[in-house]
Coordinates of C-alpha atoms in Angstrom, one line a residue:
Chain A
M285 CA 60.1 113.9 96.6
I286 CA 58.8 117.0 98.4
R287 CA 55.2 116.8 99.7
I288 CA 53.9 119.8 101.6
K289 CA 50.3 119.8 102.8
D290 CA 48.5 122.8 104.3
F291 CA 51.8 124.0 106.0
C292 CA 51.9 127.2 108.0
Y293 CA 54.8 128.7 109.9
W294 CA 55.0 131.7 112.3
Y295 CA 58.2 133.3 113.3
P296 CA 58.4 133.9 117.1
G297 CA 56.3 136.8 118.2
Q298 CA 54.6 137.2 114.9
D299 CA 50.8 137.0 114.4
Q300 CA 50.9 136.8 110.6
P301 CA 52.2 133.5 109.3
A302 CA 55.3 133.7 107.1
L303 CA 54.0 130.6 105.2
D304 CA 50.3 130.4 105.0
G305 CA 48.6 127.1 104.0
I306 CA 51.3 125.9 101.5
D307 CA 50.3 122.9 99.4
L308 CA 53.1 121.7 97.1
E309 CA 54.5 118.6 95.5
I310 CA 57.9 118.6 93.7
P311 CA 59.0 115.3 92.0
E312 CA 62.5 114.0 92.3
G313 CA 65.1 115.6 89.9
Q314 CA 63.0 118.7 89.2
F315 CA 64.7 122.1 88.9
C316 CA 62.1 124.4 90.5
G317 CA 62.5 128.2 90.6
V318 CA 60.8 130.2 93.3
V319 CA 60.0 133.9 92.7
G320 CA 58.1 136.6 94.6
P321 CA 58.5 140.1 96.0
N322 CA 60.5 140.8 99.2
G323 CA 58.7 139.4 102.3
A324 CA 56.6 136.9 100.2
G325 CA 57.9 133.9 102.1
K326 CA 60.5 132.6 99.7
S327 CA 63.4 132.4 102.2
T328 CA 61.1 131.0 104.8
L329 CA 60.2 128.2 102.4
C330 CA 63.9 127.5 102.1
Y331 CA 64.3 127.4 105.8
A332 CA 61.2 125.2 106.2
L333 CA 62.4 122.7 103.6
S334 CA 65.8 122.4 105.3
G335 CA 64.4 122.3 108.8
F336 CA 65.8 125.6 110.0
A337 CA 62.2 126.7 110.5
P338 CA 61.4 125.7 113.2
H339 CA 64.6 124.1 114.5
F340 CA 66.9 127.2 114.2
F341 CA 64.4 130.1 114.2
H342 CA 62.0 128.3 116.6
G343 CA 58.5 129.7 116.1
T344 CA 55.4 127.6 115.5
W345 CA 54.1 125.5 112.6
E346 CA 51.3 123.3 111.5
G347 CA 50.6 121.0 108.6
E348 CA 52.9 118.4 106.9
L349 CA 56.2 118.8 105.3
Q350 CA 58.0 115.7 104.0
V351 CA 61.2 115.4 101.9
G352 CA 61.5 111.8 100.7
K353 CA 60.3 109.8 103.7
R354 CA 61.7 112.3 106.2
D355 CA 59.2 114.3 108.2
V356 CA 61.2 117.6 108.3
P357 CA 59.7 119.5 111.2
R358 CA 60.0 116.4 113.4
S359 CA 63.6 115.6 112.5
T360 CA 66.7 117.2 114.0
L361 CA 69.0 119.5 112.0
G362 CA 71.7 116.8 112.5
E363 CA 69.5 114.2 110.8
L364 CA 68.6 116.6 108.0
A365 CA 72.1 117.9 107.3
G366 CA 73.2 115.0 105.1
E367 CA 69.9 114.8 103.2
I368 CA 68.9 118.3 102.5
G369 CA 71.4 120.9 101.5
L370 CA 71.0 124.7 102.0
V371 CA 73.0 127.3 100.2
F372 CA 72.7 131.0 101.1
Q373 CA 73.3 134.2 99.2
N374 CA 76.4 135.4 101.0
S375 CA 79.2 133.1 99.8
F376 CA 81.7 134.5 102.3
N377 CA 79.6 133.4 105.3
Q378 CA 79.3 129.9 104.1
I379 CA 83.0 129.3 104.2
S380 CA 83.6 127.4 107.5
G381 CA 86.8 129.3 108.3
A382 CA 88.1 126.2 110.0
R383 CA 89.8 124.8 106.9
F384 CA 92.7 126.1 104.9
T385 CA 92.2 124.8 101.3
V386 CA 89.2 124.3 99.1
R387 CA 89.7 120.5 99.2
E388 CA 89.6 120.5 103.0
E389 CA 86.6 123.0 103.0
I390 CA 84.6 120.5 100.9
A391 CA 85.6 117.7 103.3
F392 CA 84.4 119.6 106.4
G393 CA 80.7 118.5 106.2
L394 CA 81.8 114.9 105.5
E395 CA 84.0 114.9 108.5
N396 CA 81.1 116.1 110.6
L397 CA 79.0 113.2 109.2
G398 CA 81.8 110.8 110.5
L399 CA 82.6 109.2 107.1
K400 CA 85.8 107.2 106.7
R401 CA 88.8 109.0 105.2
K402 CA 88.8 107.0 102.0
E403 CA 85.1 107.8 101.5
I404 CA 85.7 111.5 102.2
E405 CA 88.6 111.5 99.7
R406 CA 86.5 109.8 97.0
R407 CA 83.6 112.2 97.5
V408 CA 85.8 115.3 97.6
E409 CA 87.5 114.3 94.3
E410 CA 84.2 113.5 92.7
T411 CA 82.7 116.9 93.7
L412 CA 85.8 118.8 92.7
A413 CA 85.5 117.3 89.2
L414 CA 81.7 117.9 89.1
I415 CA 81.9 121.6 90.0
D416 CA 85.1 122.1 88.0
L417 CA 87.1 123.2 91.0
E418 CA 90.1 120.9 90.6
A419 CA 92.4 123.8 89.6
L420 CA 91.4 125.6 92.9
A421 CA 91.7 122.6 95.2
E422 CA 94.8 123.7 97.1
R423 CA 93.9 127.4 97.2
S424 CA 92.5 129.1 100.3
P425 CA 88.7 129.5 100.1
F426 CA 89.2 133.1 101.3
A427 CA 91.5 133.9 98.3
L428 CA 88.7 133.2 95.8
S429 CA 86.3 135.5 93.9
G430 CA 82.7 135.6 95.0
G431 CA 81.6 133.3 92.1
Q432 CA 84.3 130.8 93.0
Q433 CA 83.4 131.0 96.7
Q434 CA 79.8 130.3 95.9
R435 CA 80.9 127.3 93.8
V436 CA 82.9 126.0 96.8
A437 CA 79.8 126.6 99.0
I438 CA 77.7 124.5 96.6
A439 CA 80.4 121.9 96.3
S440 CA 80.6 121.6 100.1
I441 CA 76.9 120.9 100.3
L442 CA 76.9 118.6 97.3
A443 CA 79.7 116.4 98.6
M444 CA 77.3 115.4 101.4
Q445 CA 75.1 114.0 98.6
P446 CA 71.8 115.6 99.6
K447 CA 68.6 114.4 97.9
L448 CA 67.3 118.0 97.9
L449 CA 69.4 121.1 97.2
V450 CA 67.7 124.4 98.4
L451 CA 69.4 127.6 97.3
D452 CA 68.3 131.1 98.6
E453 CA 69.4 133.7 96.1
P454 CA 72.8 132.2 95.6
T455 CA 73.7 134.6 92.7
S456 CA 72.5 137.9 94.2
Q457 CA 76.0 139.0 94.9
L458 CA 77.6 137.6 91.8
D459 CA 78.5 139.1 88.4
P460 CA 77.1 137.6 85.2
R461 CA 80.0 135.2 84.9
G462 CA 79.6 134.0 88.5
T463 CA 75.8 133.6 87.9
Q464 CA 76.4 131.6 84.8
E465 CA 78.8 129.3 86.7
V466 CA 76.2 128.6 89.4
F467 CA 73.4 128.0 86.9
K468 CA 75.5 125.6 84.8
I469 CA 76.2 123.5 87.9
L470 CA 72.5 123.4 88.9
D471 CA 71.6 122.5 85.4
K472 CA 74.1 119.7 85.5
L473 CA 72.8 118.4 88.9
A474 CA 69.1 118.5 87.9
G475 CA 70.0 117.1 84.5
R476 CA 71.6 114.0 86.1
G477 CA 68.2 113.3 87.5
G478 CA 69.2 112.5 91.1
T479 CA 69.1 115.9 92.8
T480 CA 66.0 118.0 93.2
V481 CA 66.8 121.7 93.1
V482 CA 64.7 124.4 94.7
L483 CA 66.1 127.8 93.8
V484 CA 64.9 131.2 95.0
E485 CA 66.1 133.7 92.4
H486 CA 65.3 137.2 91.1
K487 CA 67.2 136.9 87.9
L488 CA 64.3 135.7 85.7
E489 CA 66.2 135.4 82.5
W490 CA 68.3 132.7 84.0
L491 CA 65.3 130.9 85.5
A492 CA 63.6 131.0 82.2
A493 CA 66.7 129.3 80.6
F494 CA 67.2 126.6 83.2
A495 CA 64.3 125.9 85.5
D496 CA 61.6 123.3 84.7
R497 CA 59.0 124.9 86.9
V498 CA 58.4 128.3 88.6
I499 CA 56.4 128.9 91.7
T500 CA 55.4 132.4 92.6
F501 CA 54.9 133.5 96.2
S502 CA 53.0 136.5 97.6
Q503 CA 52.2 137.2 101.3
G504 CA 53.2 133.7 102.4
R505 CA 51.0 131.9 99.8
I506 CA 51.6 130.3 96.4
V507 CA 49.8 132.4 93.8
L508 CA 51.2 131.0 90.5
D509 CA 52.6 127.6 89.8
G510 CA 53.5 126.0 86.5
S511 CA 56.2 125.5 83.8
A512 CA 58.9 128.2 83.8
K513 CA 57.9 129.4 80.3
K514 CA 54.3 129.7 81.1
I515 CA 54.6 131.5 84.5
L516 CA 57.4 133.9 83.5
A517 CA 55.3 135.1 80.5
D518 CA 52.3 135.7 82.8
E519 CA 51.4 139.4 83.1
K520 CA 50.4 138.9 86.7
L521 CA 54.1 138.8 87.7
L522 CA 54.2 142.5 87.0
K523 CA 51.3 143.2 89.4
L524 CA 52.9 141.0 92.0
G525 CA 56.1 143.1 91.8
V526 CA 58.2 140.2 90.5
G527 CA 58.8 141.8 87.1
Q528 CA 59.4 140.1 83.8
T529 CA 62.4 139.0 81.7
Q530 CA 63.9 141.6 79.4
F531 CA 62.8 139.5 76.5
T532 CA 59.1 139.5 77.7
Q533 CA 59.2 143.2 78.4
A534 CA 60.6 144.0 74.9
A535 CA 58.1 141.8 73.2
A536 CA 55.1 143.2 75.2
A537 CA 56.2 146.7 74.3
V538 CA 56.3 145.8 70.6
Q539 CA 52.9 144.0 70.9
K540 CA 51.4 147.1 72.5
K541 CA 52.4 149.1 69.4
K542 CA 50.6 146.5 67.4
F543 CA 53.6 145.6 65.3
I544 CA 53.2 141.9 66.3
P545 CA 49.7 140.3 66.9
R546 CA 48.7 139.8 70.5
S547 CA 47.9 136.2 69.8
R548 CA 51.6 135.4 69.6
P549 CA 52.8 134.1 73.0
L550 CA 55.4 136.3 74.8
P551 CA 58.9 135.0 74.9
V552 CA 60.9 134.4 78.1
T553 CA 64.2 133.1 76.7
L554 CA 66.6 134.5 74.2
K555 CA 65.8 131.8 71.7
Q556 CA 62.1 132.4 72.0
A557 CA 62.7 136.1 71.6
Q558 CA 64.7 135.6 68.4
K559 CA 61.7 133.5 67.0
F560 CA 59.2 136.1 68.2
F561 CA 60.9 139.0 66.5
E562 CA 61.6 137.1 63.3
Chain B
M295 CA 99.1 129.1 104.5
H296 CA 96.7 132.0 104.6
G297 CA 96.8 134.0 107.9
T298 CA 99.3 131.7 109.7
L299 CA 103.1 131.5 110.2
F300 CA 103.2 127.9 109.0
V301 CA 106.0 127.2 106.5
S302 CA 105.2 124.0 104.5
G303 CA 107.9 121.3 104.4
N304 CA 108.6 117.6 104.8
S305 CA 111.3 117.7 107.4
G306 CA 111.5 115.5 110.5
L307 CA 110.3 118.5 112.6
H308 CA 107.3 118.9 110.3
R309 CA 106.5 115.2 110.5
L310 CA 106.5 115.1 114.3
H311 CA 103.1 114.6 115.9
P312 CA 101.7 118.1 116.9
L313 CA 101.3 117.0 120.5
T314 CA 105.1 116.1 120.6
K315 CA 105.9 119.6 119.3
L316 CA 103.4 121.1 121.8
A317 CA 105.2 119.2 124.6
L318 CA 108.5 120.6 123.4
T319 CA 107.0 124.1 123.4
F320 CA 106.0 123.7 127.0
L321 CA 109.4 122.3 127.8
F322 CA 111.0 125.5 126.4
L323 CA 108.5 127.5 128.4
V324 CA 109.6 125.7 131.5
F325 CA 113.3 126.3 130.5
A326 CA 112.5 130.0 130.2
A327 CA 111.0 130.1 133.7
T328 CA 113.5 127.9 135.5
L329 CA 117.0 128.3 134.0
P330 CA 119.0 130.4 136.5
N331 CA 120.8 133.0 134.4
L332 CA 121.5 134.6 131.0
L333 CA 124.3 132.2 130.1
W334 CA 122.2 129.1 130.7
L335 CA 119.3 130.7 128.7
L336 CA 121.4 131.7 125.7
A337 CA 123.1 128.3 125.8
A338 CA 119.7 126.5 125.7
F339 CA 118.6 128.7 122.9
V340 CA 121.7 128.1 120.8
I341 CA 122.0 124.4 121.6
L342 CA 118.3 123.4 121.4
L343 CA 116.2 125.8 119.5
V344 CA 118.6 126.9 116.7
P345 CA 119.5 123.3 115.7
M346 CA 115.9 122.3 115.8
S347 CA 114.9 125.1 113.5
A348 CA 117.7 124.1 111.1
W349 CA 116.4 120.5 111.3
G350 CA 113.0 121.7 110.2
G351 CA 114.6 123.8 107.3
L352 CA 113.2 126.9 109.1
L353 CA 116.4 128.6 110.3
R354 CA 116.0 131.8 108.4
P355 CA 112.3 132.4 109.2
F356 CA 112.9 131.3 112.8
L357 CA 115.8 133.7 113.4
R358 CA 114.1 136.5 111.5
S359 CA 110.9 136.1 113.5
C360 CA 112.9 135.9 116.8
L361 CA 114.7 139.1 115.9
V362 CA 111.6 141.0 115.0
V363 CA 109.8 139.9 118.2
I364 CA 112.7 140.1 120.7
T365 CA 114.4 143.4 119.6
P366 CA 111.7 145.7 121.2
F367 CA 111.9 143.6 124.4
V368 CA 115.7 143.8 124.5
I369 CA 115.7 147.6 124.1
S370 CA 112.9 148.4 126.5
L371 CA 113.9 145.9 129.2
S372 CA 117.6 146.9 129.0
I373 CA 116.6 150.6 129.5
I374 CA 114.0 150.0 132.2
Q375 CA 116.0 147.4 134.2
G376 CA 119.3 149.1 133.4
F377 CA 118.4 152.5 134.8
F378 CA 116.1 151.5 137.6
T379 CA 117.7 148.3 139.1
P380 CA 120.1 149.2 141.8
G381 CA 123.7 148.2 141.2
E382 CA 127.4 149.0 141.9
T383 CA 128.8 149.0 138.4
P384 CA 127.8 152.3 136.6
L385 CA 128.1 152.1 132.8
F386 CA 126.4 155.3 131.6
H387 CA 125.0 158.5 133.0
L388 CA 121.9 160.3 131.5
A389 CA 120.1 163.2 133.0
G390 CA 120.9 162.2 136.6
F391 CA 120.1 158.5 136.0
V392 CA 122.7 155.8 136.0
L393 CA 122.7 152.7 133.8
T394 CA 124.2 149.9 135.9
G395 CA 125.9 146.6 134.7
E396 CA 123.7 144.7 137.1
G397 CA 120.5 146.4 135.8
L398 CA 121.6 145.7 132.2
L399 CA 122.2 142.1 133.0
A400 CA 118.8 141.7 134.7
G401 CA 117.1 143.3 131.6
L402 CA 118.9 141.0 129.2
T403 CA 118.1 138.0 131.4
V404 CA 114.3 138.8 131.3
A405 CA 114.6 139.4 127.5
S406 CA 116.3 136.0 127.1
R407 CA 113.6 134.3 129.1
I408 CA 111.0 135.9 126.7
L409 CA 113.2 134.8 123.7
M410 CA 113.3 131.2 125.0
A411 CA 109.5 131.0 125.5
L412 CA 108.7 132.8 122.3
G413 CA 111.3 130.7 120.3
G414 CA 109.5 127.5 121.4
A415 CA 106.1 128.8 120.4
L416 CA 107.5 130.2 117.1
L417 CA 109.0 126.8 116.2
L418 CA 105.7 125.2 116.8
M419 CA 103.8 127.7 114.7
L420 CA 106.3 127.6 111.8
S421 CA 106.4 123.8 111.6
T422 CA 102.7 122.8 112.5
R423 CA 99.5 123.5 110.6
P424 CA 97.0 125.0 113.0
D425 CA 94.3 122.6 111.9
M426 CA 96.6 119.6 112.5
L427 CA 97.3 120.9 116.0
M428 CA 93.6 121.4 116.7
L429 CA 92.8 117.9 115.3
A430 CA 95.4 116.4 117.7
L431 CA 94.0 118.4 120.6
T432 CA 90.4 117.4 119.8
R433 CA 91.4 113.8 119.7
S434 CA 92.9 114.3 123.1
G435 CA 89.6 115.7 124.5
L436 CA 89.5 119.4 123.5
P437 CA 85.9 120.3 122.6
G438 CA 85.4 120.5 118.8
S439 CA 83.7 123.9 119.2
L440 CA 86.7 125.4 121.0
A441 CA 89.0 124.1 118.2
Y442 CA 86.7 125.7 115.7
V443 CA 86.8 129.0 117.4
V444 CA 90.6 129.0 117.4
L445 CA 90.9 128.0 113.7
T446 CA 88.3 130.5 112.5
S447 CA 89.8 133.4 114.5
I448 CA 93.1 132.8 112.6
Q449 CA 91.3 133.2 109.2
I450 CA 88.4 135.4 109.9
F451 CA 90.1 138.1 111.9
P452 CA 91.9 139.5 108.9
R453 CA 88.5 139.6 107.1
F454 CA 87.2 141.8 109.8
Q455 CA 90.1 144.1 109.3
E456 CA 89.3 144.3 105.6
R457 CA 85.7 145.0 106.4
A458 CA 86.7 147.7 108.8
Q459 CA 88.8 149.3 106.1
V460 CA 85.8 149.2 103.7
I461 CA 83.6 150.9 106.3
L462 CA 86.3 153.5 107.0
E463 CA 86.6 154.2 103.3
A464 CA 82.8 154.5 102.9
Q465 CA 82.7 157.0 105.8
Q466 CA 85.6 159.0 104.3
A467 CA 83.7 159.1 101.0
R468 CA 80.9 160.8 103.0
G469 CA 83.2 163.4 104.4
L470 CA 84.7 161.8 107.5
E471 CA 88.1 163.4 108.2
I472 CA 90.6 160.9 109.5
K473 CA 93.8 163.0 109.5
V474 CA 93.0 164.6 112.9
N475 CA 94.4 164.6 116.4
I476 CA 94.3 161.6 118.7
F477 CA 91.2 162.6 120.6
K478 CA 89.2 163.2 117.4
R479 CA 90.5 159.9 116.1
L480 CA 89.1 158.1 119.1
R481 CA 85.7 159.7 118.4
L482 CA 86.0 158.3 114.8
L483 CA 85.7 154.8 116.3
V484 CA 82.0 155.3 116.8
P485 CA 81.0 155.5 113.2
L486 CA 83.4 152.7 112.4
M487 CA 82.5 150.3 115.2
G488 CA 78.7 150.6 114.8
P489 CA 78.4 149.2 111.3
L490 CA 81.2 146.7 111.9
V491 CA 79.7 145.2 115.0
L492 CA 76.1 145.2 113.6
S493 CA 77.2 143.6 110.3
S494 CA 79.2 141.0 112.3
I495 CA 76.2 140.1 114.4
V496 CA 74.1 139.5 111.2
D497 CA 76.9 137.4 109.8
V498 CA 77.1 135.3 112.9
E499 CA 73.5 134.0 112.4
E500 CA 74.1 133.1 108.8
R501 CA 77.5 131.5 109.6
A502 CA 75.8 129.4 112.3
M503 CA 73.2 128.2 109.8
A504 CA 75.9 127.4 107.3
L505 CA 77.6 125.3 109.9
E506 CA 74.4 123.5 110.8
A507 CA 73.8 122.8 107.1
R508 CA 77.1 121.0 107.2
A509 CA 76.2 118.8 110.2
F510 CA 78.5 120.7 112.6
S511 CA 76.3 120.0 115.7
R512 CA 75.4 116.5 114.6
P513 CA 76.1 114.1 117.6
G514 CA 78.4 111.2 117.1
R515 CA 82.0 110.7 116.1
K516 CA 83.7 113.0 113.7
T517 CA 86.4 112.0 111.3
S518 CA 89.1 114.0 109.4
L519 CA 90.5 114.2 105.9
L520 CA 93.8 115.0 107.5
A521 CA 96.0 112.1 108.6
L522 CA 98.0 112.4 111.9
A523 CA 101.0 110.1 112.1
D524 CA 102.0 109.0 115.6
S525 CA 104.3 106.3 116.9
P526 CA 104.9 104.5 120.3
G527 CA 108.3 106.2 120.4
Q528 CA 106.7 109.7 120.2
H529 CA 104.1 108.7 122.7
L530 CA 106.9 107.7 125.1
A531 CA 108.9 110.8 124.3
R532 CA 105.9 113.0 125.3
W533 CA 105.8 111.3 128.7
G534 CA 109.5 111.8 129.0
L535 CA 109.2 115.5 128.2
L536 CA 106.5 115.8 130.8
L537 CA 108.7 114.1 133.4
L538 CA 111.6 116.4 132.5
M539 CA 109.3 119.5 132.9
L540 CA 108.3 118.3 136.3
A541 CA 111.9 117.6 137.3
L542 CA 112.9 121.1 136.1
I543 CA 110.1 122.7 138.1
G544 CA 111.1 120.7 141.2
W545 CA 114.7 121.6 140.8
S546 CA 113.8 125.3 140.5
I547 CA 111.6 125.1 143.7
W548 CA 114.4 123.3 145.6
R549 CA 116.9 126.0 144.5
A550 CA 114.6 128.7 145.6
I551 CA 114.1 127.1 149.0
S552 CA 117.7 126.3 149.6
S553 CA 118.9 129.8 148.8

């Protein structure tokens, strides 16, 4: 699905690349988490995957970046819009402002794609049901909570039926309930098998519970890559400034006091932690 | 509907094509500019605008909005024109100034012209969804980006007011005194406008990206979830209204020349 080979990207006027020699393959339907300290290149990866780097930010690039059969840096944003969806952290800024109800907001992207009204109606209804927004369909997007607005933002992108959904810290401004709503949707999408999800996220407990794979970035490079459970238990994350899940931290502290043997692998999810402490 | 005057309904007025209603609004504007005196203007308002608002089931919100908008004009124009327009019928003396009948009539005439023009615009806004109007205009050739700017300003402007309030409260929490005289209040705009403008600039970039992610600048034909009902009769009516407007303007020019 995603094939990146020796990809580098420089923002305009910068000598240091924001992405430096990225090699990455992500198969279709995988739920892939991306972690790393601030300035590591996570957001730039999102922009590169969706074509905003270089098409929106300009700058220079080299290497290969393909999503499906689409050569992303050589395609226009208009061509990419229906195939690769990008969701940002600020839910308010993703509301178009040009539509008055949630239903019409979800239809906005489909209207821009020039789909027929019947098809727009069908996709909007399908997406409302998928994201569980039917009860809010006639409400103003501006009258919703942050979590609900983020769900509308995701729904608006999903209605365009992208093959790849890229999310840049979509839960950073949400409370635990809003975070749970977003993760449940992503789990449902990746679970259906069709949509590949790339999610930049600092809330490691949630990644541990839902992601198939975690990639760690530092200084524009991939430094760790593997299954979510393996990577999130890795002590190197602490040195990289990413941190660890609360479960891992608690277990590591107990292991340090030698109450539990060091041979036992550190937990990253609640279930694993329960087993660990039993 | 959030941030608009639109009152939902299914009346004949609501169902009219937005361009037909826009043509009527322009006709009322032409009436406001060309009808010769107060009597004609008030008659047009009562015979045309009031029944139309009743047809749309909008009589109460229409009259209430007219009253709210026109009252300050009636008062200010009556005073200014009444005291400062020369006339031969004194009605009232105040501190050496004389309110004349001719001046009062001139003030009321200007106010009724404003009432006529505003009434037409109000009727359009009360009975037409802004996005429907913009859709009709874009289909008639208005650039989509311009329609977007109009629609977003309706909804996003109140959000900027909310943000300004949040910034103001944050500044107050840090000791900024706002209950001060007018000159000091003007100086308060600096700590308010700085964060407001800067945060808005940051927002613009993200908002532009969000629009691009939804194929906003994609070339090619755009469609709409909204359905616009039109008919040959309405199409003809719009041409008729245009001709009527031209005739009224011509009549007004002829009257001006002949007098």
